[in-house]
Amino acid sequence: MYLDSGDALSYDTLVMATGARSRRWEGPGIKSDRLFYLRDIGDATRLGLELRAGAHIAVIGAGFVGLEVAAAARSLGAEVTVVEVGDRAMPRIVLSEFSAALTRCHEEQGVRFYFGTRVVSIKDDVIHLSTGEVLRADTIVVGIGSIPNTDLAAEAGLAVDDGILVDAFGRTNDPCIYAIGDAARHVNELLGRRVRLESWQNAQNGAIAIARIIAGHVAPYAEMPWFWSEQYDHNLQCAGLPLDIDRIVWRGDLGRGSAMAFQMSGNTIVGVQALNGGRDMRFGRQLLEAGRSIDLERLSDPYSSLQEIARVA
Ligand SMILES: Cc1cc2nc3c(=O)[nH]c(=O)nc-3n(C[C@H](O)[C@H](O)[C@H](O)COP(=O)(O)OP(=O)(O)OC[C@H]3O[C@@H](n4cnc5c(N)ncnc54)[C@H](O)[C@@H]3O)c2cc1C
């Protein structure tokens, strides 16, 4: 392994934990010094200086990063506009009911949204939209996803496809090299497919599992993915990454500010999402991880205790 200092290090076992980087705005205006990204502490410090009362902040992308920046900026008194090419917020993972509830909450706080709208170009403080409209912003925050850092792995001859490809034990196609965290796309035996996850749970627990494997305790690394987001005083949590669901069982009342949705495949829970779900989310995750058949009538009965259902599942 060669370092940029010119030094070379040899290894018996190598772990690649190269993470991911922010996807860049590549249209006209790419060099604008008004463009900001959020990936590391330097980005956060620079952006933090821009978020102040009265500043006009445009956010490109209504994903987790974009909406959390919008909430922080608005809470500090900035004027915030979010432009999203999709027709709703957080479309990749979050159920549309929760997207709508959080969008409403942002709008009540004074955030403006343009959905189904693409940013076409940026020149100085002017942003041209695909609708023909024009926005002005002091600061433009780009939150359009991330790209795994796989160049080094590819150069080393490892298999790469939206992440460094590893098996359920974190092994690449080179028996001496493992990959973990945001950079890796691992076989997840609970989901029955390969996934690349961007969460601290995966970064931390994947690292622990792979360290144990290297030390000789060979067991597959498999966890139910779990993500959350804090926006204003709302907490959104999503567990599982189901591809196919045939119905959703609801508990709680979104109109009253908190609800939990069980994504079902037959009588089995394959995903759980909650807005302001509090401690019930813990029991929801337990039920998801148990993977057993559930009495749907009981699950949807608002008077039945989720803790009790999880205890007997
Ligand atoms: C704005 C933001 C908010 C987030 N919020 C949440 C959240 O609320 N909850 C949650 O679970 N997750 C969240 N995440 C995701 C979480 O931060 C990541 O999943 C986690 O940091 C991934 O850890 P990692 O070690 O794989 O990669 P990273 O933390 O990206 O670390 C990789 C490191 O490798 C270094 N590196 C890369 N290439 C080389 C090289 N060739 N040589 C030497 N060093 C190299 C990089 O500089 C970097 O320091 C958030 C991420 C972002 C960007």
mmCIF file of C-alpha atoms and ligand atoms in Angstrom:
data_model
loop_
_atom_site.group_PDB
_atom_site.id
_atom_site.type_symbol
_atom_site.label_atom_id
_atom_site.label_comp_id
_atom_site.label_asym_id
_atom_site.label_seq_id
_atom_site.Cartn_x
_atom_site.Cartn_y
_atom_site.Cartn_z
ATOM 1 C CA MET A 1 0.000 0.000 0.000
ATOM 2 C CA TYR A 2 1.517 3.329 -1.075
ATOM 3 C CA LEU A 3 0.959 6.615 0.764
ATOM 4 C CA ASP A 4 1.012 10.063 -0.797
ATOM 5 C CA SER A 5 4.240 10.717 1.134
ATOM 6 C CA GLY A 6 5.825 8.078 -1.095
ATOM 7 C CA ASP A 7 6.133 5.599 1.782
ATOM 8 C CA ALA A 8 5.002 2.013 1.266
ATOM 9 C CA LEU A 9 3.342 -0.159 3.908
ATOM 10 C CA SER A 10 2.903 -3.900 3.681
ATOM 11 C CA TYR A 11 -0.002 -5.815 5.210
ATOM 12 C CA ASP A 12 -1.339 -9.270 5.867
ATOM 13 C CA THR A 13 -4.925 -8.032 6.115
ATOM 14 C CA LEU A 14 -6.271 -4.730 4.818
ATOM 15 C CA VAL A 15 -9.603 -3.110 5.732
ATOM 16 C CA MET A 16 -10.932 -0.483 3.353
ATOM 17 C CA ALA A 17 -13.121 2.056 5.163
ATOM 18 C CA THR A 18 -12.862 4.899 2.674
ATOM 19 C CA GLY A 19 -16.442 6.129 3.166
ATOM 20 C CA ALA A 20 -18.338 8.210 0.650
ATOM 21 C CA ARG A 21 -18.261 11.772 -0.660
ATOM 22 C CA SER A 22 -21.016 14.239 -1.476
ATOM 23 C CA ARG A 23 -22.373 14.068 -4.991
ATOM 24 C CA ARG A 24 -21.396 17.378 -6.615
ATOM 25 C CA TRP A 25 -23.504 19.803 -8.583
ATOM 26 C CA GLU A 26 -22.120 19.444 -12.092
ATOM 27 C CA GLY A 27 -24.288 21.828 -14.081
ATOM 28 C CA PRO A 28 -23.548 25.433 -15.031
ATOM 29 C CA GLY A 29 -22.250 27.300 -11.995
ATOM 30 C CA ILE A 30 -20.117 24.426 -10.740
ATOM 31 C CA LYS A 31 -17.402 26.800 -9.479
ATOM 32 C CA SER A 32 -19.752 29.151 -7.621
ATOM 33 C CA ASP A 33 -18.411 30.012 -4.175
ATOM 34 C CA ARG A 34 -22.011 30.058 -2.957
ATOM 35 C CA LEU A 35 -22.207 26.254 -3.253
ATOM 36 C CA PHE A 36 -21.937 24.272 -0.030
ATOM 37 C CA TYR A 37 -21.907 20.552 0.720
ATOM 38 C CA LEU A 38 -22.227 18.696 4.007
ATOM 39 C CA ARG A 39 -20.033 15.702 4.571
ATOM 40 C CA ASP A 40 -17.335 16.418 7.128
ATOM 41 C CA ILE A 41 -16.600 18.721 10.028
ATOM 42 C CA GLY A 42 -14.970 21.309 7.733
ATOM 43 C CA ASP A 43 -18.136 21.455 5.596
ATOM 44 C CA ALA A 44 -20.279 21.792 8.730
ATOM 45 C CA THR A 45 -18.146 24.625 10.116
ATOM 46 C CA ARG A 46 -18.169 26.554 6.824
ATOM 47 C CA LEU A 47 -21.909 26.081 6.335
ATOM 48 C CA GLY A 48 -22.650 26.988 9.950
ATOM 49 C CA LEU A 49 -21.244 30.482 9.333
ATOM 50 C CA GLU A 50 -23.772 30.990 6.517
ATOM 51 C CA LEU A 51 -26.912 30.010 8.433
ATOM 52 C CA ARG A 52 -28.073 33.212 10.080
ATOM 53 C CA ALA A 53 -31.240 35.268 10.437
ATOM 54 C CA GLY A 54 -32.289 36.933 7.198
ATOM 55 C CA ALA A 55 -29.902 34.970 4.942
ATOM 56 C CA HIS A 56 -31.492 33.387 1.865
ATOM 57 C CA ILE A 57 -30.635 29.707 1.764
ATOM 58 C CA ALA A 58 -31.538 27.481 -1.177
ATOM 59 C CA VAL A 59 -31.322 23.752 -0.647
ATOM 60 C CA ILE A 60 -31.062 21.425 -3.636
ATOM 61 C CA GLY A 61 -32.496 18.032 -2.691
ATOM 62 C CA ALA A 62 -35.204 17.138 -0.155
ATOM 63 C CA GLY A 63 -33.443 14.080 1.240
ATOM 64 C CA PHE A 64 -32.354 13.621 4.861
ATOM 65 C CA VAL A 65 -29.387 16.009 4.566
ATOM 66 C CA GLY A 66 -31.331 18.698 2.681
ATOM 67 C CA LEU A 67 -34.270 18.673 5.084
ATOM 68 C CA GLU A 68 -32.112 18.660 8.206
ATOM 69 C CA VAL A 69 -30.183 21.657 6.842
ATOM 70 C CA ALA A 70 -33.504 23.346 5.997
ATOM 71 C CA ALA A 71 -34.774 22.805 9.554
ATOM 72 C CA ALA A 72 -31.537 24.065 11.121
ATOM 73 C CA ALA A 73 -31.383 27.116 8.843
ATOM 74 C CA ARG A 74 -35.026 28.007 9.407
ATOM 75 C CA SER A 75 -34.675 27.583 13.171
ATOM 76 C CA LEU A 76 -31.843 30.147 13.016
ATOM 77 C CA GLY A 77 -34.116 32.597 11.195
ATOM 78 C CA ALA A 78 -32.905 32.141 7.606
ATOM 79 C CA GLU A 79 -35.290 32.251 4.629
ATOM 80 C CA VAL A 80 -35.244 28.741 3.186
ATOM 81 C CA THR A 81 -36.293 27.317 -0.179
ATOM 82 C CA VAL A 82 -35.959 23.635 -1.084
ATOM 83 C CA VAL A 83 -35.894 22.409 -4.699
ATOM 84 C CA GLU A 84 -36.514 18.696 -5.287
ATOM 85 C CA VAL A 85 -36.748 16.905 -8.615
ATOM 86 C CA GLY A 86 -38.943 14.146 -7.150
ATOM 87 C CA ASP A 87 -42.596 14.720 -6.394
ATOM 88 C CA ARG A 88 -42.159 14.516 -2.619
ATOM 89 C CA ALA A 89 -39.633 14.675 0.222
ATOM 90 C CA MET A 90 -37.315 11.744 1.069
ATOM 91 C CA PRO A 91 -38.793 9.584 -1.695
ATOM 92 C CA ARG A 92 -36.159 6.825 -1.615
ATOM 93 C CA ILE A 93 -36.995 5.315 1.775
ATOM 94 C CA VAL A 94 -39.759 7.174 3.579
ATOM 95 C CA LEU A 95 -43.476 6.379 3.203
ATOM 96 C CA SER A 96 -45.405 9.111 1.411
ATOM 97 C CA GLU A 97 -47.616 9.799 4.468
ATOM 98 C CA PHE A 98 -44.554 10.673 6.558
ATOM 99 C CA SER A 99 -43.066 12.722 3.691
ATOM 100 C CA ALA A 100 -46.279 14.732 3.560
ATOM 101 C CA ALA A 101 -46.413 15.225 7.334
ATOM 102 C CA LEU A 102 -42.820 16.483 7.503
ATOM 103 C CA THR A 103 -43.266 18.700 4.444
ATOM 104 C CA ARG A 104 -46.319 20.265 6.101
ATOM 105 C CA CYS A 105 -44.318 20.869 9.220
ATOM 106 C CA HIS A 106 -41.541 22.615 7.225
ATOM 107 C CA GLU A 107 -44.129 24.724 5.422
ATOM 108 C CA GLU A 108 -45.707 25.754 8.727
ATOM 109 C CA GLN A 109 -42.244 26.893 9.780
ATOM 110 C CA GLY A 110 -42.013 28.998 6.600
ATOM 111 C CA VAL A 111 -39.908 26.811 4.278
ATOM 112 C CA ARG A 112 -40.873 27.005 0.586
ATOM 113 C CA PHE A 113 -40.776 23.862 -1.569
ATOM 114 C CA TYR A 114 -40.506 23.320 -5.304
ATOM 115 C CA PHE A 115 -41.261 19.640 -6.014
ATOM 116 C CA GLY A 116 -40.979 18.037 -9.441
ATOM 117 C CA THR A 117 -38.495 20.791 -10.253
ATOM 118 C CA ARG A 118 -34.906 20.583 -11.429
ATOM 119 C CA VAL A 119 -32.191 23.178 -10.927
ATOM 120 C CA VAL A 120 -30.944 23.982 -14.421
ATOM 121 C CA SER A 121 -28.147 26.458 -13.778
ATOM 122 C CA ILE A 122 -26.569 28.631 -11.117
ATOM 123 C CA LYS A 123 -24.979 32.006 -11.804
ATOM 124 C CA ASP A 124 -23.854 34.147 -8.886
ATOM 125 C CA ASP A 125 -26.888 34.351 -6.607
ATOM 126 C CA VAL A 126 -29.385 33.353 -9.316
ATOM 127 C CA ILE A 127 -30.741 29.830 -9.642
ATOM 128 C CA HIS A 128 -32.680 28.908 -12.777
ATOM 129 C CA LEU A 129 -35.324 26.212 -12.361
ATOM 130 C CA SER A 130 -36.747 23.834 -14.960
ATOM 131 C CA THR A 131 -40.139 25.540 -14.527
ATOM 132 C CA GLY A 132 -38.635 28.780 -15.848
ATOM 133 C CA GLU A 133 -38.761 30.339 -12.391
ATOM 134 C CA VAL A 134 -35.741 32.032 -10.871
ATOM 135 C CA LEU A 135 -34.589 31.966 -7.238
ATOM 136 C CA ARG A 136 -32.032 34.149 -5.513
ATOM 137 C CA ALA A 137 -29.905 32.790 -2.694
ATOM 138 C CA ASP A 138 -26.916 33.907 -0.639
ATOM 139 C CA THR A 139 -26.007 30.285 -0.005
ATOM 140 C CA ILE A 140 -26.840 27.152 -1.980
ATOM 141 C CA VAL A 141 -26.643 23.839 -0.151
ATOM 142 C CA VAL A 142 -26.357 20.789 -2.377
ATOM 143 C CA GLY A 143 -27.788 17.647 -0.775
ATOM 144 C CA ILE A 144 -28.168 15.309 -3.732
ATOM 145 C CA GLY A 145 -26.725 12.121 -2.308
ATOM 146 C CA SER A 146 -23.310 10.606 -1.960
ATOM 147 C CA ILE A 147 -20.879 8.531 -3.979
ATOM 148 C CA PRO A 148 -18.854 5.716 -2.393
ATOM 149 C CA ASN A 149 -15.071 6.203 -2.467
ATOM 150 C CA THR A 150 -14.112 3.156 -4.506
ATOM 151 C CA ASP A 151 -11.332 4.472 -6.782
ATOM 152 C CA LEU A 152 -8.553 2.984 -4.672
ATOM 153 C CA ALA A 153 -10.348 -0.379 -4.530
ATOM 154 C CA ALA A 154 -10.948 -0.385 -8.286
ATOM 155 C CA GLU A 155 -7.284 0.452 -8.939
ATOM 156 C CA ALA A 156 -6.333 -2.452 -6.679
ATOM 157 C CA GLY A 157 -8.410 -4.762 -8.882
ATOM 158 C CA LEU A 158 -11.293 -5.271 -6.443
ATOM 159 C CA ALA A 159 -14.841 -5.796 -7.695
ATOM 160 C CA VAL A 160 -16.766 -2.525 -7.478
ATOM 161 C CA ASP A 161 -20.369 -1.708 -8.333
ATOM 162 C CA ASP A 162 -21.846 1.254 -6.430
ATOM 163 C CA GLY A 163 -19.557 0.279 -3.546
ATOM 164 C CA ILE A 164 -16.791 -2.229 -2.950
ATOM 165 C CA LEU A 165 -18.483 -5.610 -3.293
ATOM 166 C CA VAL A 166 -18.123 -7.809 -0.217
ATOM 167 C CA ASP A 167 -19.754 -10.996 1.006
ATOM 168 C CA ALA A 168 -21.613 -11.448 4.311
ATOM 169 C CA PHE A 169 -18.221 -11.629 6.060
ATOM 170 C CA GLY A 170 -16.962 -8.309 4.676
ATOM 171 C CA ARG A 171 -14.548 -10.061 2.277
ATOM 172 C CA THR A 172 -13.769 -8.598 -1.118
ATOM 173 C CA ASN A 173 -12.686 -10.755 -4.051
ATOM 174 C CA ASP A 174 -9.126 -10.477 -2.656
ATOM 175 C CA PRO A 175 -8.967 -12.817 0.384
ATOM 176 C CA CYS A 176 -6.645 -10.387 2.246
ATOM 177 C CA ILE A 177 -8.879 -7.331 1.821
ATOM 178 C CA TYR A 178 -12.108 -6.464 3.652
ATOM 179 C CA ALA A 179 -14.343 -3.430 3.157
ATOM 180 C CA ILE A 180 -16.814 -1.806 5.570
ATOM 181 C CA GLY A 181 -19.003 1.237 6.129
ATOM 182 C CA ASP A 182 -20.367 3.604 3.478
ATOM 183 C CA ALA A 183 -17.808 2.375 0.920
ATOM 184 C CA ALA A 184 -18.933 -1.266 0.979
ATOM 185 C CA ARG A 185 -21.908 -3.007 -0.590
ATOM 186 C CA HIS A 186 -22.359 -6.117 1.496
ATOM 187 C CA VAL A 187 -24.494 -9.222 1.259
ATOM 188 C CA ASN A 188 -27.079 -8.814 4.027
ATOM 189 C CA GLU A 189 -28.497 -12.224 4.886
ATOM 190 C CA LEU A 190 -31.518 -10.737 6.716
ATOM 191 C CA LEU A 191 -32.566 -8.814 3.603
ATOM 192 C CA GLY A 192 -31.455 -11.537 1.193
ATOM 193 C CA ARG A 193 -29.621 -9.109 -1.065
ATOM 194 C CA ARG A 194 -26.641 -6.800 -1.369
ATOM 195 C CA VAL A 195 -27.004 -3.330 0.156
ATOM 196 C CA ARG A 196 -24.819 -0.282 0.623
ATOM 197 C CA LEU A 197 -25.873 1.513 3.791
ATOM 198 C CA GLU A 198 -25.006 4.997 4.961
ATOM 199 C CA SER A 199 -25.614 5.028 8.696
ATOM 200 C CA TRP A 200 -23.538 5.064 11.838
ATOM 201 C CA GLN A 201 -25.161 1.775 12.916
ATOM 202 C CA ASN A 202 -23.680 0.040 9.865
ATOM 203 C CA ALA A 203 -20.336 1.867 10.142
ATOM 204 C CA GLN A 204 -19.951 0.971 13.819
ATOM 205 C CA ASN A 205 -21.421 -2.525 14.021
ATOM 206 C CA GLY A 206 -20.027 -3.614 10.653
ATOM 207 C CA ALA A 207 -16.576 -2.583 11.871
ATOM 208 C CA ILE A 208 -17.004 -4.564 15.102
ATOM 209 C CA ALA A 209 -18.235 -7.637 13.206
ATOM 210 C CA ILE A 210 -15.397 -7.538 10.671
ATOM 211 C CA ALA A 211 -12.772 -7.023 13.406
ATOM 212 C CA ARG A 212 -14.137 -10.139 15.122
ATOM 213 C CA ILE A 213 -14.047 -12.086 11.848
ATOM 214 C CA ILE A 214 -10.414 -11.083 11.258
ATOM 215 C CA ALA A 215 -9.655 -12.187 14.829
ATOM 216 C CA GLY A 216 -11.091 -15.624 14.040
ATOM 217 C CA HIS A 217 -14.724 -15.378 15.266
ATOM 218 C CA VAL A 218 -16.237 -16.051 11.862
ATOM 219 C CA ALA A 219 -19.963 -15.189 11.780
ATOM 220 C CA PRO A 220 -21.810 -13.248 9.083
ATOM 221 C CA TYR A 221 -22.531 -9.559 9.625
ATOM 222 C CA ALA A 222 -26.265 -8.967 9.186
ATOM 223 C CA GLU A 223 -28.406 -6.280 10.760
ATOM 224 C CA MET A 224 -31.748 -4.735 9.960
ATOM 225 C CA PRO A 225 -30.923 -1.262 8.610
ATOM 226 C CA TRP A 226 -32.095 1.551 10.858
ATOM 227 C CA PHE A 227 -32.103 5.264 9.999
ATOM 228 C CA TRP A 228 -33.514 8.310 11.677
ATOM 229 C CA SER A 229 -33.781 12.025 11.176
ATOM 230 C CA GLU A 230 -34.411 14.939 13.527
ATOM 231 C CA GLN A 231 -36.193 17.942 12.020
ATOM 232 C CA TYR A 232 -37.403 20.703 14.376
ATOM 233 C CA ASP A 233 -38.865 18.743 17.294
ATOM 234 C CA HIS A 234 -39.873 15.786 15.112
ATOM 235 C CA ASN A 235 -38.166 12.428 15.075
ATOM 236 C CA LEU A 236 -38.519 10.127 12.076
ATOM 237 C CA GLN A 237 -37.230 6.555 12.228
ATOM 238 C CA CYS A 238 -37.146 3.874 9.547
ATOM 239 C CA ALA A 239 -36.120 0.253 10.082
ATOM 240 C CA GLY A 240 -35.764 -2.365 7.359
ATOM 241 C CA LEU A 241 -35.483 -1.759 3.628
ATOM 242 C CA PRO A 242 -38.365 -3.745 2.127
ATOM 243 C CA LEU A 243 -38.661 -4.024 -1.638
ATOM 244 C CA ASP A 244 -42.115 -5.586 -1.715
ATOM 245 C CA ILE A 245 -44.914 -4.785 0.678
ATOM 246 C CA ASP A 246 -48.526 -5.755 0.226
ATOM 247 C CA ARG A 247 -50.095 -3.666 2.956
ATOM 248 C CA ILE A 248 -49.364 -1.197 5.719
ATOM 249 C CA VAL A 249 -50.722 -1.512 9.244
ATOM 250 C CA TRP A 250 -50.985 1.844 10.993
ATOM 251 C CA ARG A 251 -50.952 2.672 14.683
ATOM 252 C CA GLY A 252 -51.330 6.162 16.135
ATOM 253 C CA ASP A 253 -52.662 9.214 14.356
ATOM 254 C CA LEU A 254 -50.510 11.319 12.044
ATOM 255 C CA GLY A 255 -53.053 14.136 12.366
ATOM 256 C CA ARG A 256 -52.178 14.256 16.057
ATOM 257 C CA GLY A 257 -48.477 14.247 15.318
ATOM 258 C CA SER A 258 -47.354 10.686 15.896
ATOM 259 C CA ALA A 259 -47.857 7.422 14.052
ATOM 260 C CA MET A 260 -46.189 4.138 13.316
ATOM 261 C CA ALA A 261 -46.453 2.185 10.070
ATOM 262 C CA PHE A 262 -45.762 -1.538 9.794
ATOM 263 C CA GLN A 263 -44.860 -2.557 6.245
ATOM 264 C CA MET A 264 -46.183 -6.086 5.780
ATOM 265 C CA SER A 265 -45.480 -8.964 3.464
ATOM 266 C CA GLY A 266 -48.373 -11.294 4.235
ATOM 267 C CA ASN A 267 -48.447 -11.514 8.028
ATOM 268 C CA THR A 268 -44.750 -10.742 8.448
ATOM 269 C CA ILE A 269 -43.386 -7.298 9.265
ATOM 270 C CA VAL A 270 -40.694 -6.355 6.722
ATOM 271 C CA GLY A 271 -40.270 -2.702 7.663
ATOM 272 C CA VAL A 272 -41.298 -0.215 10.361
ATOM 273 C CA GLN A 273 -41.424 3.550 10.133
ATOM 274 C CA ALA A 274 -42.486 5.990 12.818
ATOM 275 C CA LEU A 275 -42.893 9.710 13.221
ATOM 276 C CA ASN A 276 -42.482 10.719 16.851
ATOM 277 C CA GLY A 277 -42.840 7.038 17.734
ATOM 278 C CA GLY A 278 -40.915 7.358 20.997
ATOM 279 C CA ARG A 279 -40.143 4.149 22.833
ATOM 280 C CA ASP A 280 -42.640 2.126 20.753
ATOM 281 C CA MET A 281 -40.099 2.128 17.904
ATOM 282 C CA ARG A 282 -37.903 -0.150 20.021
ATOM 283 C CA PHE A 283 -40.693 -2.744 20.129
ATOM 284 C CA GLY A 284 -41.423 -2.210 16.433
ATOM 285 C CA ARG A 285 -37.800 -3.013 15.623
ATOM 286 C CA GLN A 286 -37.934 -6.087 17.864
ATOM 287 C CA LEU A 287 -40.980 -7.341 15.953
ATOM 288 C CA LEU A 288 -39.256 -6.662 12.627
ATOM 289 C CA GLU A 289 -36.111 -8.484 13.699
ATOM 290 C CA ALA A 290 -38.107 -11.460 15.053
ATOM 291 C CA GLY A 291 -39.436 -11.966 11.507
ATOM 292 C CA ARG A 292 -42.379 -14.064 12.721
ATOM 293 C CA SER A 293 -45.990 -14.158 11.638
ATOM 294 C CA ILE A 294 -48.106 -11.534 13.449
ATOM 295 C CA ASP A 295 -51.781 -11.317 14.392
ATOM 296 C CA LEU A 296 -52.730 -8.319 12.225
ATOM 297 C CA GLU A 297 -55.890 -7.520 14.146
ATOM 298 C CA ARG A 298 -53.939 -7.215 17.355
ATOM 299 C CA LEU A 299 -51.177 -5.205 15.696
ATOM 300 C CA SER A 300 -53.655 -2.654 14.377
ATOM 301 C CA ASP A 301 -55.627 -2.462 17.646
ATOM 302 C CA PRO A 302 -54.607 0.881 19.201
ATOM 303 C CA TYR A 303 -55.451 -0.456 22.668
ATOM 304 C CA SER A 304 -53.091 -3.445 22.434
ATOM 305 C CA SER A 305 -49.648 -2.904 23.930
ATOM 306 C CA LEU A 306 -46.838 -3.098 21.372
ATOM 307 C CA GLN A 307 -44.457 -4.110 24.127
ATOM 308 C CA GLU A 308 -46.723 -7.061 24.921
ATOM 309 C CA ILE A 309 -47.025 -8.069 21.236
ATOM 310 C CA ALA A 310 -43.221 -7.932 20.930
ATOM 311 C CA ARG A 311 -42.802 -9.958 24.124
ATOM 312 C CA VAL A 312 -44.815 -12.907 22.837
ATOM 313 C CA ALA A 313 -43.610 -12.725 19.203
HETATM 314 C C1 LIG B 1 -24.613 15.334 6.866
HETATM 315 C C2 LIG B 1 -24.678 13.883 7.283
HETATM 316 C C3 LIG B 1 -25.559 13.512 8.280
HETATM 317 C C4 LIG B 1 -25.636 12.185 8.686
HETATM 318 N N1 LIG B 1 -26.521 11.854 9.668
HETATM 319 C C5 LIG B 1 -26.607 10.579 10.071
HETATM 320 C C6 LIG B 1 -27.521 10.206 11.104
HETATM 321 O O1 LIG B 1 -28.257 11.040 11.646
HETATM 322 N N2 LIG B 1 -27.583 8.900 11.483
HETATM 323 C C7 LIG B 1 -26.787 7.966 10.891
HETATM 324 O O2 LIG B 1 -26.870 6.790 11.253
HETATM 325 N N3 LIG B 1 -25.906 8.288 9.905
HETATM 326 C C8 LIG B 1 -25.803 9.565 9.484
HETATM 327 N N4 LIG B 1 -24.928 9.890 8.482
HETATM 328 C C9 LIG B 1 -24.120 8.818 7.850
HETATM 329 C C10 LIG B 1 -22.875 8.478 8.652
HETATM 330 O O3 LIG B 1 -22.198 9.666 8.989
HETATM 331 C C11 LIG B 1 -21.974 7.580 7.777
HETATM 332 O O4 LIG B 1 -22.709 6.422 7.445
HETATM 333 C C12 LIG B 1 -20.680 7.176 8.483
HETATM 334 O O5 LIG B 1 -19.908 8.298 8.792
HETATM 335 C C13 LIG B 1 -19.878 6.252 7.572
HETATM 336 O O6 LIG B 1 -18.666 5.916 8.193
HETATM 337 P P1 LIG B 1 -17.443 5.402 7.327
HETATM 338 O O7 LIG B 1 -16.337 5.180 8.307
HETATM 339 O O8 LIG B 1 -17.850 4.306 6.431
HETATM 340 O O9 LIG B 1 -17.068 6.613 6.344
HETATM 341 P P2 LIG B 1 -16.573 8.104 6.676
HETATM 342 O O10 LIG B 1 -17.099 8.587 7.973
HETATM 343 O O11 LIG B 1 -16.860 8.878 5.429
HETATM 344 O O12 LIG B 1 -14.992 7.929 6.842
HETATM 345 C C14 LIG B 1 -14.160 7.563 5.746
HETATM 346 C C15 LIG B 1 -12.798 8.228 5.936
HETATM 347 O O13 LIG B 1 -11.871 7.684 5.006
HETATM 348 C C16 LIG B 1 -11.039 8.731 4.510
HETATM 349 N N5 LIG B 1 -10.464 8.314 3.225
HETATM 350 C C17 LIG B 1 -11.111 8.136 2.041
HETATM 351 N N6 LIG B 1 -10.246 7.736 1.072
HETATM 352 C C18 LIG B 1 -9.025 7.647 1.652
HETATM 353 C C19 LIG B 1 -7.723 7.278 1.180
HETATM 354 N N7 LIG B 1 -7.513 6.934 -0.100
HETATM 355 N N8 LIG B 1 -6.705 7.286 2.056
HETATM 356 C C20 LIG B 1 -6.907 7.635 3.352
HETATM 357 N N9 LIG B 1 -8.106 8.004 3.856
HETATM 358 C C21 LIG B 1 -9.152 8.005 3.022
HETATM 359 C C22 LIG B 1 -12.020 9.886 4.389
HETATM 360 O O14 LIG B 1 -11.335 11.114 4.352
HETATM 361 C C23 LIG B 1 -12.852 9.731 5.668
HETATM 362 O O15 LIG B 1 -12.288 10.413 6.756
HETATM 363 C C24 LIG B 1 -24.816 11.207 8.071
HETATM 364 C C25 LIG B 1 -23.915 11.585 7.060
HETATM 365 C C26 LIG B 1 -23.861 12.908 6.661
HETATM 366 C C27 LIG B 1 -22.900 13.292 5.561
#
